[in-house]
Coordinates of C-alpha atoms in Angstrom, one line a residue:
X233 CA 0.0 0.0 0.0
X234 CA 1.6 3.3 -0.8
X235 CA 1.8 6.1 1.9
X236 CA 0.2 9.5 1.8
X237 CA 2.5 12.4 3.3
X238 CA 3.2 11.9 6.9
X239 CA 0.4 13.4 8.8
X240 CA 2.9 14.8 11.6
X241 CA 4.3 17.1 7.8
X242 CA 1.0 17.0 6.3
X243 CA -0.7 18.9 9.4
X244 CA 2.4 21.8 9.2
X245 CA 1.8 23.0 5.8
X246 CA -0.4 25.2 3.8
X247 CA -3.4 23.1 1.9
X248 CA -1.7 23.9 -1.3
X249 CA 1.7 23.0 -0.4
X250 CA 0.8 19.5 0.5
X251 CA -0.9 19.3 -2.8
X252 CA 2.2 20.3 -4.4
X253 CA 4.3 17.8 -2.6
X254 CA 1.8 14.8 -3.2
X255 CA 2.1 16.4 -7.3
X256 CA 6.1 16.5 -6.6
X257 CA 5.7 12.5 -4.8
X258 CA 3.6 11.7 -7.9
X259 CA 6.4 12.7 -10.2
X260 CA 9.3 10.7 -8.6
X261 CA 9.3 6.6 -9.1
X262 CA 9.2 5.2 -5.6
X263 CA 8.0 8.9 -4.2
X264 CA 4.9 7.8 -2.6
X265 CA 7.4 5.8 -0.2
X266 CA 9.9 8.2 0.1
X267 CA 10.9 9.6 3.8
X268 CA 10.2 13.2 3.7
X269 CA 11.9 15.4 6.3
X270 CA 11.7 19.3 7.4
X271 CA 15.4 21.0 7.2
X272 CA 16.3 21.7 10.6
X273 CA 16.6 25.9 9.5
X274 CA 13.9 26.9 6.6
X275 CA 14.8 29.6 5.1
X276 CA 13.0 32.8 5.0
X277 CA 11.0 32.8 1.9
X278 CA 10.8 29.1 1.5
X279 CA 9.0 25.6 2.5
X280 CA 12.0 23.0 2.0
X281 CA 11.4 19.3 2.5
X282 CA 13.7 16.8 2.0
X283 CA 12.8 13.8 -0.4
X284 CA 14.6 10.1 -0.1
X285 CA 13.6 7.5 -2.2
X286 CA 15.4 4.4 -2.4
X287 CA 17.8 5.4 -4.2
X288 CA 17.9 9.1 -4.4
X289 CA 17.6 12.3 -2.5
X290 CA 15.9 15.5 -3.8
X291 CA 15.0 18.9 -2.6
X292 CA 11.4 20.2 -2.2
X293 CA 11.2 23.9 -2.7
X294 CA 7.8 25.9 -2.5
X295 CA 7.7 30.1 -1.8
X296 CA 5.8 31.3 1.6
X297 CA 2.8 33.2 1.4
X298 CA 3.4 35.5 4.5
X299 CA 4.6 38.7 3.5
X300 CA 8.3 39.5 2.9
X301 CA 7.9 43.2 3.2
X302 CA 9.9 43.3 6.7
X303 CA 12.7 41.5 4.9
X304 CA 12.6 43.6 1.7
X305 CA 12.8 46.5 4.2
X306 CA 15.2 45.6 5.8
X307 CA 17.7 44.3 2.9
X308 CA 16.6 48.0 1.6
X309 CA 18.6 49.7 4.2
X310 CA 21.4 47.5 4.2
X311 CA 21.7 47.7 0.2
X312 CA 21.3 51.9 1.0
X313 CA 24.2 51.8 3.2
X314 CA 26.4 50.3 0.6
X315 CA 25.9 53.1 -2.1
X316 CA 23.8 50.3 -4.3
X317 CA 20.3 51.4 -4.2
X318 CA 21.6 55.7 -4.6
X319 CA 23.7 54.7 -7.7
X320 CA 20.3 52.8 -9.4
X321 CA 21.2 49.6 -8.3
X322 CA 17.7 47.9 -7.4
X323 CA 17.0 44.0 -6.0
X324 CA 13.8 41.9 -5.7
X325 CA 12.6 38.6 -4.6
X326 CA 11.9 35.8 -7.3
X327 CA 9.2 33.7 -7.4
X328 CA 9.4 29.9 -8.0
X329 CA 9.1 30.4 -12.0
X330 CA 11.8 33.2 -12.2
X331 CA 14.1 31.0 -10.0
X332 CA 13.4 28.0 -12.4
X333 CA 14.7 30.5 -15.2
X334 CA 17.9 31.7 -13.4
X335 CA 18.6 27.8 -12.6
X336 CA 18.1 27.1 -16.3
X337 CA 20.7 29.3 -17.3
X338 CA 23.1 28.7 -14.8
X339 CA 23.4 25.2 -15.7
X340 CA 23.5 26.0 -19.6
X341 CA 26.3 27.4 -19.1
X342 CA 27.9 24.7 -16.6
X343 CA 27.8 26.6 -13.4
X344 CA 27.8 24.5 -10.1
X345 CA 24.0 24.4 -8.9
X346 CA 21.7 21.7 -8.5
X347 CA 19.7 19.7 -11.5
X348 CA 16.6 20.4 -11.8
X349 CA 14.9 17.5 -11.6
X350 CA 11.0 18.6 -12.3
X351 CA 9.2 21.9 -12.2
X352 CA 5.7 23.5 -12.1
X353 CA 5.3 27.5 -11.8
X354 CA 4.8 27.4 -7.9
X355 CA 7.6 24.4 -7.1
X356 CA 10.1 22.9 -7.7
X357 CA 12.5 19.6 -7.4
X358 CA 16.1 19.6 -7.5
X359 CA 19.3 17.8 -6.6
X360 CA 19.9 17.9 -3.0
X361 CA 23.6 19.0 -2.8
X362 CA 26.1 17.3 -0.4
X363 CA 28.2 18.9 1.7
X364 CA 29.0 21.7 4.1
X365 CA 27.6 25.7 4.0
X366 CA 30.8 27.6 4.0
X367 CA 29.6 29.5 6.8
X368 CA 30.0 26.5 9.2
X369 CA 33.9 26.4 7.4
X370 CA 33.8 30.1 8.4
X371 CA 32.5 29.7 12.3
X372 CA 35.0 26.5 12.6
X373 CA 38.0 28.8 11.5
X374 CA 38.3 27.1 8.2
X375 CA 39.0 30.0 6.5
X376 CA 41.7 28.9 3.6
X377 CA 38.4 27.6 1.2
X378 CA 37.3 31.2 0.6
X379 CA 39.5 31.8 -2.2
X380 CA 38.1 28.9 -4.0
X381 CA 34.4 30.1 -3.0
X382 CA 35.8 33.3 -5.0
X383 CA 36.6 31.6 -8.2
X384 CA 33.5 29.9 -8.6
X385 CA 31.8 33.6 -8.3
X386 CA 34.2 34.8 -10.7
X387 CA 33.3 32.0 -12.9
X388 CA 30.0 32.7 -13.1
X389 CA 30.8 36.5 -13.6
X390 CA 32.8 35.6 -16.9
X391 CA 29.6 33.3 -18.2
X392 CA 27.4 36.4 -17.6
X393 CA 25.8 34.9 -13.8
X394 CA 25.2 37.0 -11.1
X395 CA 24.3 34.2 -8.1
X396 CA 23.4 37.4 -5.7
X397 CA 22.9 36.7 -1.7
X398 CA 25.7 35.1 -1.5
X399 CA 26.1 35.2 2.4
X400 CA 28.2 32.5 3.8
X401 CA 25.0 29.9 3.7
X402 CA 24.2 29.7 -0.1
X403 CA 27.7 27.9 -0.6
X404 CA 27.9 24.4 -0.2
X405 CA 31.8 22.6 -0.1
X406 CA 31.8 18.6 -0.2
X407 CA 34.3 16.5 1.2
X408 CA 36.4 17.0 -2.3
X409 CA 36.6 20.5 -1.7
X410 CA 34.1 21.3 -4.5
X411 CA 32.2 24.4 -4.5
X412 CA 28.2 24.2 -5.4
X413 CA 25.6 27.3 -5.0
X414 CA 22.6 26.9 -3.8
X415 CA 19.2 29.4 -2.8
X416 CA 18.9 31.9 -5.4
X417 CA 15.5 33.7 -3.9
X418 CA 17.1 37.0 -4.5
X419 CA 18.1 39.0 -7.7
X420 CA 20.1 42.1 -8.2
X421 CA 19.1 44.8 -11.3
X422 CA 21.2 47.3 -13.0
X423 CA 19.2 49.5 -14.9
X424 CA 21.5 50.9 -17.5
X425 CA 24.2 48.4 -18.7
X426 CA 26.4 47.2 -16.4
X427 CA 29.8 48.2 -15.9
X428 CA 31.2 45.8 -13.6
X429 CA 29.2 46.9 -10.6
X430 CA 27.2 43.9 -10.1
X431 CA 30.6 41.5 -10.1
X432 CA 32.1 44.4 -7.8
X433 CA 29.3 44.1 -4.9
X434 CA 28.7 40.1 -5.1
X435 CA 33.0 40.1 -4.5
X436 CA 32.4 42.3 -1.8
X437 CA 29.2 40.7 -0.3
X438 CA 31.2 37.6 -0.4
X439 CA 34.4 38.5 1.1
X440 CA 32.8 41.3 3.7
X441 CA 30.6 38.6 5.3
X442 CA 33.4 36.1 5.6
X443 CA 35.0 38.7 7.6
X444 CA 32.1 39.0 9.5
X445 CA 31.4 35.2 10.9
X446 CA 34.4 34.0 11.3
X447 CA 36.2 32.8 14.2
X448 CA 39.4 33.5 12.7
X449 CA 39.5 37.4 11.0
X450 CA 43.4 37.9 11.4
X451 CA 43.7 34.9 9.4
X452 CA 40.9 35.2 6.9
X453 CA 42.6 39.3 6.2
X454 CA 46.1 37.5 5.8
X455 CA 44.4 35.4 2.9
X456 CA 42.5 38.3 1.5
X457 CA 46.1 40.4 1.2
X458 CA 47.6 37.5 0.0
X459 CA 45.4 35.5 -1.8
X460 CA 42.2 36.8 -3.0
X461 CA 43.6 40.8 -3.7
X462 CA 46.3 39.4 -6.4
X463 CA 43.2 37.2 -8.3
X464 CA 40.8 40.1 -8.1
X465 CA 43.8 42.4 -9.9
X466 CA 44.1 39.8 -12.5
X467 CA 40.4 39.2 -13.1
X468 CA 40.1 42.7 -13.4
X469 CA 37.5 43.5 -10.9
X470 CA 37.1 47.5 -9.6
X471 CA 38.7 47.9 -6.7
X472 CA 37.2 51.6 -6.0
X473 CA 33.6 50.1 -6.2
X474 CA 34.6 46.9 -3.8
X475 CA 35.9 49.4 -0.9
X476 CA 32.6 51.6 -1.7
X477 CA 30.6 48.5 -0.8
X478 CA 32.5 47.1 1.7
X479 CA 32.7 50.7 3.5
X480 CA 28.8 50.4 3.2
X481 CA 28.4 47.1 4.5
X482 CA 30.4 48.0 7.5
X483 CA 29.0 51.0 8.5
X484 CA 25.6 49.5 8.2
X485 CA 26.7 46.4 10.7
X486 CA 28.2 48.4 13.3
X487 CA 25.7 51.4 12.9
X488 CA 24.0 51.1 16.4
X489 CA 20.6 51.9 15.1
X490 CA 21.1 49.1 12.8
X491 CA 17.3 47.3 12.5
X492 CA 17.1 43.8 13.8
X493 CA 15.0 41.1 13.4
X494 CA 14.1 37.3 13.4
X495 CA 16.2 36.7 10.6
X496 CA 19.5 38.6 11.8
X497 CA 22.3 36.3 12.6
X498 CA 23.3 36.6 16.7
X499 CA 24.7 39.9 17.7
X500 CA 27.2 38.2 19.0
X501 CA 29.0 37.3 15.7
X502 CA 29.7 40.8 15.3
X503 CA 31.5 41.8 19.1
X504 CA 35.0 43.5 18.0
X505 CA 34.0 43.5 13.8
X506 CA 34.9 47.2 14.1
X507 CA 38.9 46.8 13.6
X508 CA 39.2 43.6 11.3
X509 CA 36.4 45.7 8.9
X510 CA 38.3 48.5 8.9
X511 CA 41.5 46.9 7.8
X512 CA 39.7 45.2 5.3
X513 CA 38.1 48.3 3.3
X514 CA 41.7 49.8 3.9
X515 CA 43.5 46.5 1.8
X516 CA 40.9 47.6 -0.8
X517 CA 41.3 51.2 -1.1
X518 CA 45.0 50.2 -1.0
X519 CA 44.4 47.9 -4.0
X520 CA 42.5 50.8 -5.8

């Protein structure tokens, strides 16, 4: 006899999302057997449930319908504090159908992220990705696999990808050492064409908020000055427009009236970020 979803799951989400998870168990040979199992941290726009067949493992995404306004405000004052938002840079939140797209092309052109594996407009299944998030690398004091983080971005960059929100959690690193992106809910405009901004900020996201969970900052700016300054020369990334951004992000982490709320990491990842930031927008303007 084949199984319904779990009751326990069933019970926890919206009518429609069940629906599209039976559709989803439908779809997968042996998925009406499968173990499905809740991520221990959902993200903030997303239902994810893990699939497991015999065989395989998959990744059930569905948006939320509760608002995001609070988290678009938010991400609007932090993307004002880096000089984005004044100099017409813009952002917004995909849906399931424009993330399907992005995915699409980013594996078109080889990229690391996930198969997709079957989509309708309002979810989808992909690959479920092995591995580690870079920020646990980060918080353990693993801070020698940023550099190769950085050359998958730049990778992308030269096939014409922008992965956006890249912030420490969106990178997964297997046992190998290989770099895969994951999580691409949010997207970042130019309006006019771009001239190397975009590439500029995701570098600086990237790098700023290394800086800013890890256990291990003296070490993680020795590798920047080393390491990751000499390939962003030679890549040909804009220097000037990497301090700008990281001189935004800082001020807008240690700005005291900085908002809060229930999707901020712990206030205590950023005790004594003042110094190590500062150092770190001066290696740049340095490099400029």
């Amino acid at each position: 006899m084949q199984n319904t979803i779990e009751e326990n799951i069933k019970d926890t989400l919206p009518a429609n999302i069940a629906q599209h998870l039976e559709r989803a168990l439908d779809y997968l040979p042996g998925g009406k057997t499968a173990k499905i199992e809740k991520t221990k941290t959902e993200g903030s726009f997303n239902h994810i449930l893990y699939i497991t067949t015999a065989t395989e493992r998959y990744v059930f995404r569905a948006r939320r319908e509760s608002s995001a306004e609070e988290i678009e405000a938010y991400m609007r004052y932090m993307y004002e504090f880096t000089g984005f938002i004044a100099n017409g840079g813009s952002f917004k939140i995909r849906n399931i159908a424009e993330e399907i797209d992005f995915l699409k092309r980013a594996l078109a052109v080889d990229l690391p992220v996930p198969q997709l594996i079957y989509a309708e407009k309002d979810w989808m299944l992909i690959e479920f990705v092995q591995g580690k998030p870079l920020l646990q690398f980060l918080e353990d004091g693993v801070v020698e696999v940023l550099p190769k983080v950085l050359r998958e971005i730049h990778l992308a960059h030269s096939r014409g990808i922008i992965y956006a929100d890249r912030w420490s959690g969106n990178e997964m690193i297997d046992s190998q050492g290989n770099v895969r992106m994951i999580d691409f809910d949010i997207e970042w405009f130019y309006p006019t064409d771009n001239d190397g901004t975009l590439e500029a900020l995701e570098m600086a996201w990237t790098i700023f908020n290394a800086m800013r969970v890890t256990s291990k900052r003296d070490d993680l700016l020795k590798i920047v000055e080393t390491d990751v300054v000499p390939s962003l020369k030679a890549w040909g990334y804009q220097f000037s427009k990497i301090r700008k951004f990281s001189e935004g992000l800082t001020n807008f982490y240690l700005n005291p009236n900085k908002p809060s709320n229930e999707w901020s990491l712990s206030t205590d990842l950023y005790i004594a970020m003042a110094e190590p930031a500062n150092r770190l927008v001066a290696m740049f303007a340095e490099a400029a």
